[in-house]
Coordinates of C-alpha atoms in Angstrom, one line a residue:
M15 CA 174.3 290.6 -27.0
A16 CA 175.7 288.6 -24.2
D17 CA 176.9 285.2 -24.6
E18 CA 176.5 282.3 -22.0
N19 CA 179.2 283.8 -19.5
G20 CA 177.8 287.3 -19.6
V21 CA 180.5 288.6 -22.1
E22 CA 178.5 291.4 -24.4
S23 CA 179.5 290.5 -28.1
T24 CA 180.1 293.3 -30.5
A25 CA 179.8 291.0 -33.8
A26 CA 177.3 292.1 -36.1
P27 CA 174.3 289.9 -36.4
V28 CA 174.3 287.7 -39.5
E29 CA 171.5 288.1 -41.8
E30 CA 169.9 285.2 -43.2
E31 CA 171.0 284.8 -46.9
E32 CA 168.2 285.4 -49.4
T33 CA 167.7 282.5 -51.5
T34 CA 166.6 283.0 -55.2
T35 CA 165.6 280.4 -57.9
S36 CA 166.6 281.1 -61.2
T37 CA 164.9 279.5 -64.1
T38 CA 167.4 278.6 -67.2
E39 CA 165.8 278.6 -70.5
V40 CA 166.4 275.6 -72.6
E41 CA 168.3 276.0 -75.9
Y42 CA 166.9 273.9 -78.3
V43 CA 168.8 272.5 -81.4
L44 CA 168.0 274.6 -84.5
D45 CA 168.4 272.0 -87.8
S46 CA 169.1 273.8 -90.9
I47 CA 166.2 272.5 -92.7
L48 CA 164.0 274.8 -90.3
D49 CA 164.7 277.8 -92.5
T50 CA 163.6 276.2 -95.8
E51 CA 160.2 276.6 -97.1
E52 CA 159.0 272.8 -96.9
M53 CA 159.0 273.4 -93.1
K54 CA 156.9 276.6 -93.1
K55 CA 154.0 275.9 -95.5
I56 CA 150.7 274.6 -94.5
F57 CA 147.5 273.3 -96.3
V58 CA 144.3 275.1 -95.5
G59 CA 140.6 273.6 -96.6
G60 CA 137.6 274.7 -96.1
I61 CA 138.1 278.5 -97.5
S62 CA 134.9 280.3 -98.6
Q63 CA 134.5 281.3 -102.3
E64 CA 134.2 284.7 -101.4
S65 CA 137.4 285.0 -99.4
K66 CA 140.0 287.2 -100.5
D67 CA 143.7 286.4 -100.5
E68 CA 144.5 289.3 -98.2
E69 CA 142.0 288.5 -95.7
V70 CA 143.5 284.9 -95.3
K71 CA 146.8 286.5 -95.0
E72 CA 145.5 288.6 -92.4
F73 CA 143.7 286.0 -90.4
F74 CA 146.7 283.7 -90.2
E75 CA 148.9 286.5 -89.1
K76 CA 146.2 287.5 -86.4
I77 CA 146.0 283.9 -84.9
S78 CA 149.6 283.2 -85.2
G79 CA 151.3 286.4 -84.5
G80 CA 153.9 286.2 -87.0
T81 CA 154.3 287.0 -90.7
V82 CA 152.7 285.3 -94.0
T83 CA 155.0 285.3 -96.6
D84 CA 153.0 284.1 -99.3
Q85 CA 149.3 282.5 -99.9
V86 CA 147.9 280.7 -102.6
I87 CA 144.0 280.1 -102.8
I88 CA 142.7 277.7 -105.4
R89 CA 139.4 278.4 -106.7
K90 CA 138.7 275.6 -109.3
D91 CA 135.2 275.1 -108.9
K92 CA 132.5 277.5 -107.9
D93 CA 130.5 274.8 -106.4
K94 CA 133.2 273.5 -104.1
K95 CA 135.2 274.8 -101.2
C96 CA 138.4 276.3 -102.0
F97 CA 141.5 275.2 -100.6
G98 CA 145.1 276.9 -100.6
F99 CA 148.5 276.9 -99.1
V100 CA 149.8 279.3 -96.7
T101 CA 153.7 280.1 -96.0
F102 CA 155.0 281.4 -92.7
S103 CA 158.3 283.4 -91.8
S104 CA 159.3 280.6 -89.4
S105 CA 158.6 276.9 -88.8
E106 CA 157.4 277.8 -85.1
E107 CA 154.7 280.0 -86.4
V108 CA 153.2 276.7 -88.3
D109 CA 153.4 274.9 -84.9
Q110 CA 151.4 277.5 -83.3
I111 CA 148.7 277.7 -85.8
L112 CA 148.4 273.8 -85.5
N113 CA 148.0 274.3 -81.6
K114 CA 145.0 276.7 -82.3
R115 CA 142.8 274.5 -84.5
K116 CA 139.8 275.2 -82.6
E117 CA 140.1 279.2 -83.2
L118 CA 140.4 278.4 -86.9
L119 CA 137.0 280.2 -87.8
F120 CA 136.9 282.3 -90.7
N121 CA 134.4 283.8 -92.5
G122 CA 132.1 281.8 -90.7
K123 CA 133.7 278.3 -92.0
N124 CA 135.9 276.0 -90.0
L125 CA 139.1 275.8 -91.9
E126 CA 140.9 272.2 -91.8
V127 CA 144.9 272.9 -91.6
N128 CA 147.7 270.5 -92.0
R129 CA 151.3 270.9 -92.2
A130 CA 151.9 270.5 -96.1
V131 CA 153.6 267.6 -97.4
P132 CA 156.4 268.8 -99.7
K133 CA 155.9 267.6 -103.4
N134 CA 159.2 266.1 -103.6
N135 CA 158.2 263.6 -100.8
T136 CA 157.0 260.5 -102.7
S137 CA 157.5 257.9 -100.1
P138 CA 154.8 255.7 -99.4
G139 CA 152.4 256.6 -96.5
A140 CA 153.7 260.4 -96.5
H141 CA 150.4 261.6 -96.6
E142 CA 148.7 259.5 -94.0
K143 CA 147.8 260.4 -90.5
T144 CA 149.7 258.6 -88.1
K145 CA 151.9 258.8 -84.6
K146 CA 153.9 256.4 -85.5
L147 CA 157.5 256.7 -87.5
F148 CA 159.6 254.0 -88.9
I149 CA 163.7 255.0 -88.3
A150 CA 166.3 253.0 -90.4
N151 CA 170.0 252.7 -91.3
L152 CA 170.9 252.9 -87.7
P153 CA 174.3 252.0 -86.1
K154 CA 174.3 248.3 -84.9
T155 CA 176.3 249.2 -81.8
E156 CA 176.9 252.2 -79.3
C157 CA 173.2 253.4 -80.4
T158 CA 170.5 253.3 -77.7
E159 CA 166.7 254.0 -77.4
E160 CA 167.6 256.8 -75.0
D161 CA 170.6 258.2 -77.4
L162 CA 167.6 258.8 -80.0
K163 CA 165.2 260.1 -77.3
K164 CA 167.4 262.6 -76.6
Y165 CA 168.6 263.3 -79.8
F166 CA 165.1 264.5 -80.8
E167 CA 163.9 266.1 -77.7
A168 CA 166.7 268.4 -78.1
R169 CA 165.1 269.6 -81.1
H170 CA 161.2 269.6 -80.1
K171 CA 159.7 272.1 -77.7
P172 CA 157.2 269.9 -75.7
E173 CA 154.3 272.5 -76.3
Y174 CA 154.2 271.6 -79.6
G175 CA 154.6 267.8 -79.4
S176 CA 156.8 265.0 -77.6
I177 CA 158.6 261.9 -78.1
E178 CA 156.5 259.1 -76.3
S179 CA 158.9 256.1 -77.1
V180 CA 161.9 254.9 -79.2
Q181 CA 162.1 251.1 -80.0
L182 CA 164.9 249.6 -81.7
I183 CA 164.8 246.0 -82.9
K184 CA 167.5 243.6 -81.7
K185 CA 169.1 240.5 -83.2
K186 CA 168.5 237.5 -81.5
D187 CA 170.2 234.2 -80.7
D188 CA 169.6 230.8 -81.4
K189 CA 167.3 230.3 -78.6
G190 CA 165.5 233.5 -79.4
N191 CA 166.9 235.3 -76.7
K192 CA 167.6 239.3 -77.3
L193 CA 171.0 240.4 -78.1
E194 CA 172.4 244.2 -77.5
E195 CA 173.1 244.2 -81.3
N196 CA 171.0 246.4 -83.0
K197 CA 169.2 245.1 -86.3
G198 CA 169.5 248.8 -87.6
F199 CA 166.0 249.8 -87.7
G200 CA 163.0 250.6 -85.3
F201 CA 160.3 252.9 -84.5
V202 CA 159.5 255.9 -83.1
M203 CA 156.1 256.8 -81.4
V204 CA 155.2 260.7 -80.5
S205 CA 152.4 262.6 -78.9
S206 CA 150.6 263.5 -82.0
E207 CA 149.8 263.4 -85.8
D208 CA 151.1 267.0 -86.3
M209 CA 154.1 265.8 -84.6
A210 CA 154.6 262.9 -86.8
D211 CA 154.1 265.4 -89.7
K212 CA 156.7 267.5 -88.7
M213 CA 159.2 264.8 -87.7
A214 CA 158.9 263.1 -90.8
I215 CA 159.7 266.3 -93.0
Q216 CA 162.5 267.4 -90.6
H217 CA 164.2 264.4 -89.7
A218 CA 163.8 262.4 -93.0
T219 CA 167.5 262.4 -93.3
F220 CA 170.0 263.1 -90.8
E221 CA 173.3 262.4 -89.5
F222 CA 173.6 260.4 -86.0
G223 CA 176.3 258.0 -84.8
G224 CA 178.4 258.8 -88.0
R225 CA 175.6 257.3 -90.5
K226 CA 172.8 259.0 -92.5
I227 CA 169.5 257.9 -90.6
E228 CA 166.1 257.8 -92.4
L229 CA 163.0 258.4 -90.9
K230 CA 159.5 257.9 -92.4
K231 CA 156.0 257.5 -91.2
S232 CA 155.3 253.9 -90.5
V233 CA 152.0 252.9 -92.0
P234 CA 150.4 249.4 -91.9
T235 CA 149.1 247.9 -95.6
A236 CA 145.7 246.7 -95.7
D237 CA 146.7 243.0 -96.0
G238 CA 149.9 243.3 -93.7
G239 CA 152.1 242.4 -96.6
G240 CA 154.3 244.4 -98.8
G241 CA 153.0 247.6 -101.0
K242 CA 149.5 248.0 -102.1
R243 CA 148.5 247.4 -105.9
G244 CA 145.7 249.0 -107.7
R245 CA 145.1 251.7 -110.5
G246 CA 147.1 254.9 -110.3
G247 CA 150.2 253.1 -108.8
A248 CA 153.0 251.0 -109.6
R249 CA 153.5 247.6 -108.2
G250 CA 154.5 247.6 -104.6
G251 CA 156.0 244.7 -103.1
Y252 CA 159.8 245.2 -104.5
G253 CA 162.1 247.2 -102.4
A254 CA 164.3 249.6 -104.3
R255 CA 167.6 248.1 -102.1
G256 CA 167.1 244.5 -103.0
G257 CA 164.5 242.1 -104.0
R258 CA 161.1 241.4 -103.2
G259 CA 160.8 241.7 -99.2
G260 CA 159.3 239.6 -96.7
A261 CA 155.5 239.9 -95.5
G262 CA 156.4 243.0 -93.4
Q263 CA 153.4 244.6 -91.9
Y264 CA 154.5 248.3 -92.5
G265 CA 153.8 249.9 -95.6
G266 CA 156.1 252.6 -96.2
T267 CA 160.0 253.1 -97.8
A268 CA 161.7 250.4 -99.6
Y269 CA 163.9 248.9 -96.9
G270 CA 164.6 245.8 -98.5
G271 CA 167.6 245.2 -96.4
Y272 CA 165.5 245.0 -93.1
G273 CA 164.2 241.5 -92.9
G274 CA 160.6 241.1 -92.6
Y275 CA 160.1 245.0 -93.2
G276 CA 161.3 244.8 -97.0
G277 CA 157.8 245.0 -98.3
Y278 CA 158.2 248.7 -98.5
G279 CA 157.2 249.4 -102.2
A280 CA 159.3 251.9 -104.2
Q281 CA 156.3 253.6 -106.2
D282 CA 153.6 252.3 -103.9
W283 CA 152.1 255.7 -103.2
S284 CA 148.4 257.0 -103.3
A285 CA 149.2 260.5 -103.9
D286 CA 152.0 262.5 -105.7
Y287 CA 150.7 265.9 -104.0
Y288 CA 148.4 265.8 -100.5
G289 CA 146.3 263.2 -101.8
A290 CA 145.9 261.2 -98.9
Y291 CA 144.0 263.7 -97.0
D292 CA 140.4 263.7 -97.9
Y293 CA 140.1 266.4 -100.1
S294 CA 137.1 265.1 -102.4
G295 CA 135.2 268.2 -101.4
Y296 CA 137.5 270.4 -103.0
G297 CA 136.6 269.7 -106.8
S298 CA 139.0 267.7 -109.0
Y299 CA 142.1 268.4 -106.7
G300 CA 140.5 265.9 -104.4
S301 CA 142.5 263.0 -106.2
Y302 CA 146.1 263.7 -106.8
G303 CA 147.4 260.8 -107.9
P304 CA 150.8 259.5 -110.0
P305 CA 151.2 258.7 -113.2
A306 CA 149.7 255.4 -113.9
P307 CA 151.1 252.4 -116.0
R308 CA 149.6 252.7 -119.5
G309 CA 148.0 256.0 -119.4
R310 CA 145.2 254.6 -116.6
G311 CA 144.3 256.5 -113.6
R312 CA 146.0 259.3 -114.1
G313 CA 145.3 262.0 -111.4
Q314 CA 145.4 266.0 -111.0
R315 CA 148.3 267.7 -110.4
Y316 CA 149.0 270.9 -109.0
Q317 CA 152.4 272.5 -108.4
P318 CA 152.2 275.6 -106.2
Y319 CA 156.0 275.8 -105.3

């Protein structure tokens, strides 16, 4: 090919470099608690009486594409629907099952499935349905909402739920203006109730900023005050860490040192095992209750672990 002066060029033509787009898979942090049984178990309601244990196992393995390591079906009352607990080989298989609720038609029955709350989780609201979580014992400085959001996002795949927002409660000056310093607690909003169930177990306690952080479901009380009172439960309004709290609007754990949120009752919990879900259709197991004072209101207990 000749240049503008008519001189023939001997250089080889330059080929256009082919551009390729490579997709890098995000590597998520796998907390050690994901390998424990408490993160791999679901509650299953609505099982027909004629269903066999092996059929339940095969059904969930087919839906999840994983492995069921254990299943316990409770057939207490022949006139009532059965319920049970199914344990998988991994926590992610539970996530996959919860994402496929519309496919859970078994022997002509629509199954009711929830992540099983560990029996040792006695915090108020542990069994409630909510998308809001209460986080406490946070560093008062050098801890931002963005820092916490990144921490959680690094541990949860978005297809199973997302962190909508993190709100840290700030201190105020004498004029009511917000300061940079945190009060030490706040709230986390997530995209689904299933996501809140998972986070309340996975992040019940975790290390962050050199401190042991606590995360629990945030559940408003009926009267906007502290813990509830009633048969089958102990007196609610006294925090485990300090005296009687103020009229905090979030019923939950005893965080007596967090100002108006001190009304969290240490023993105010409506069930000792899966009780706050409405399982009244499953016979006497519908009212799991903690030991009541003076022998009153004692509920049924079942220990599948």
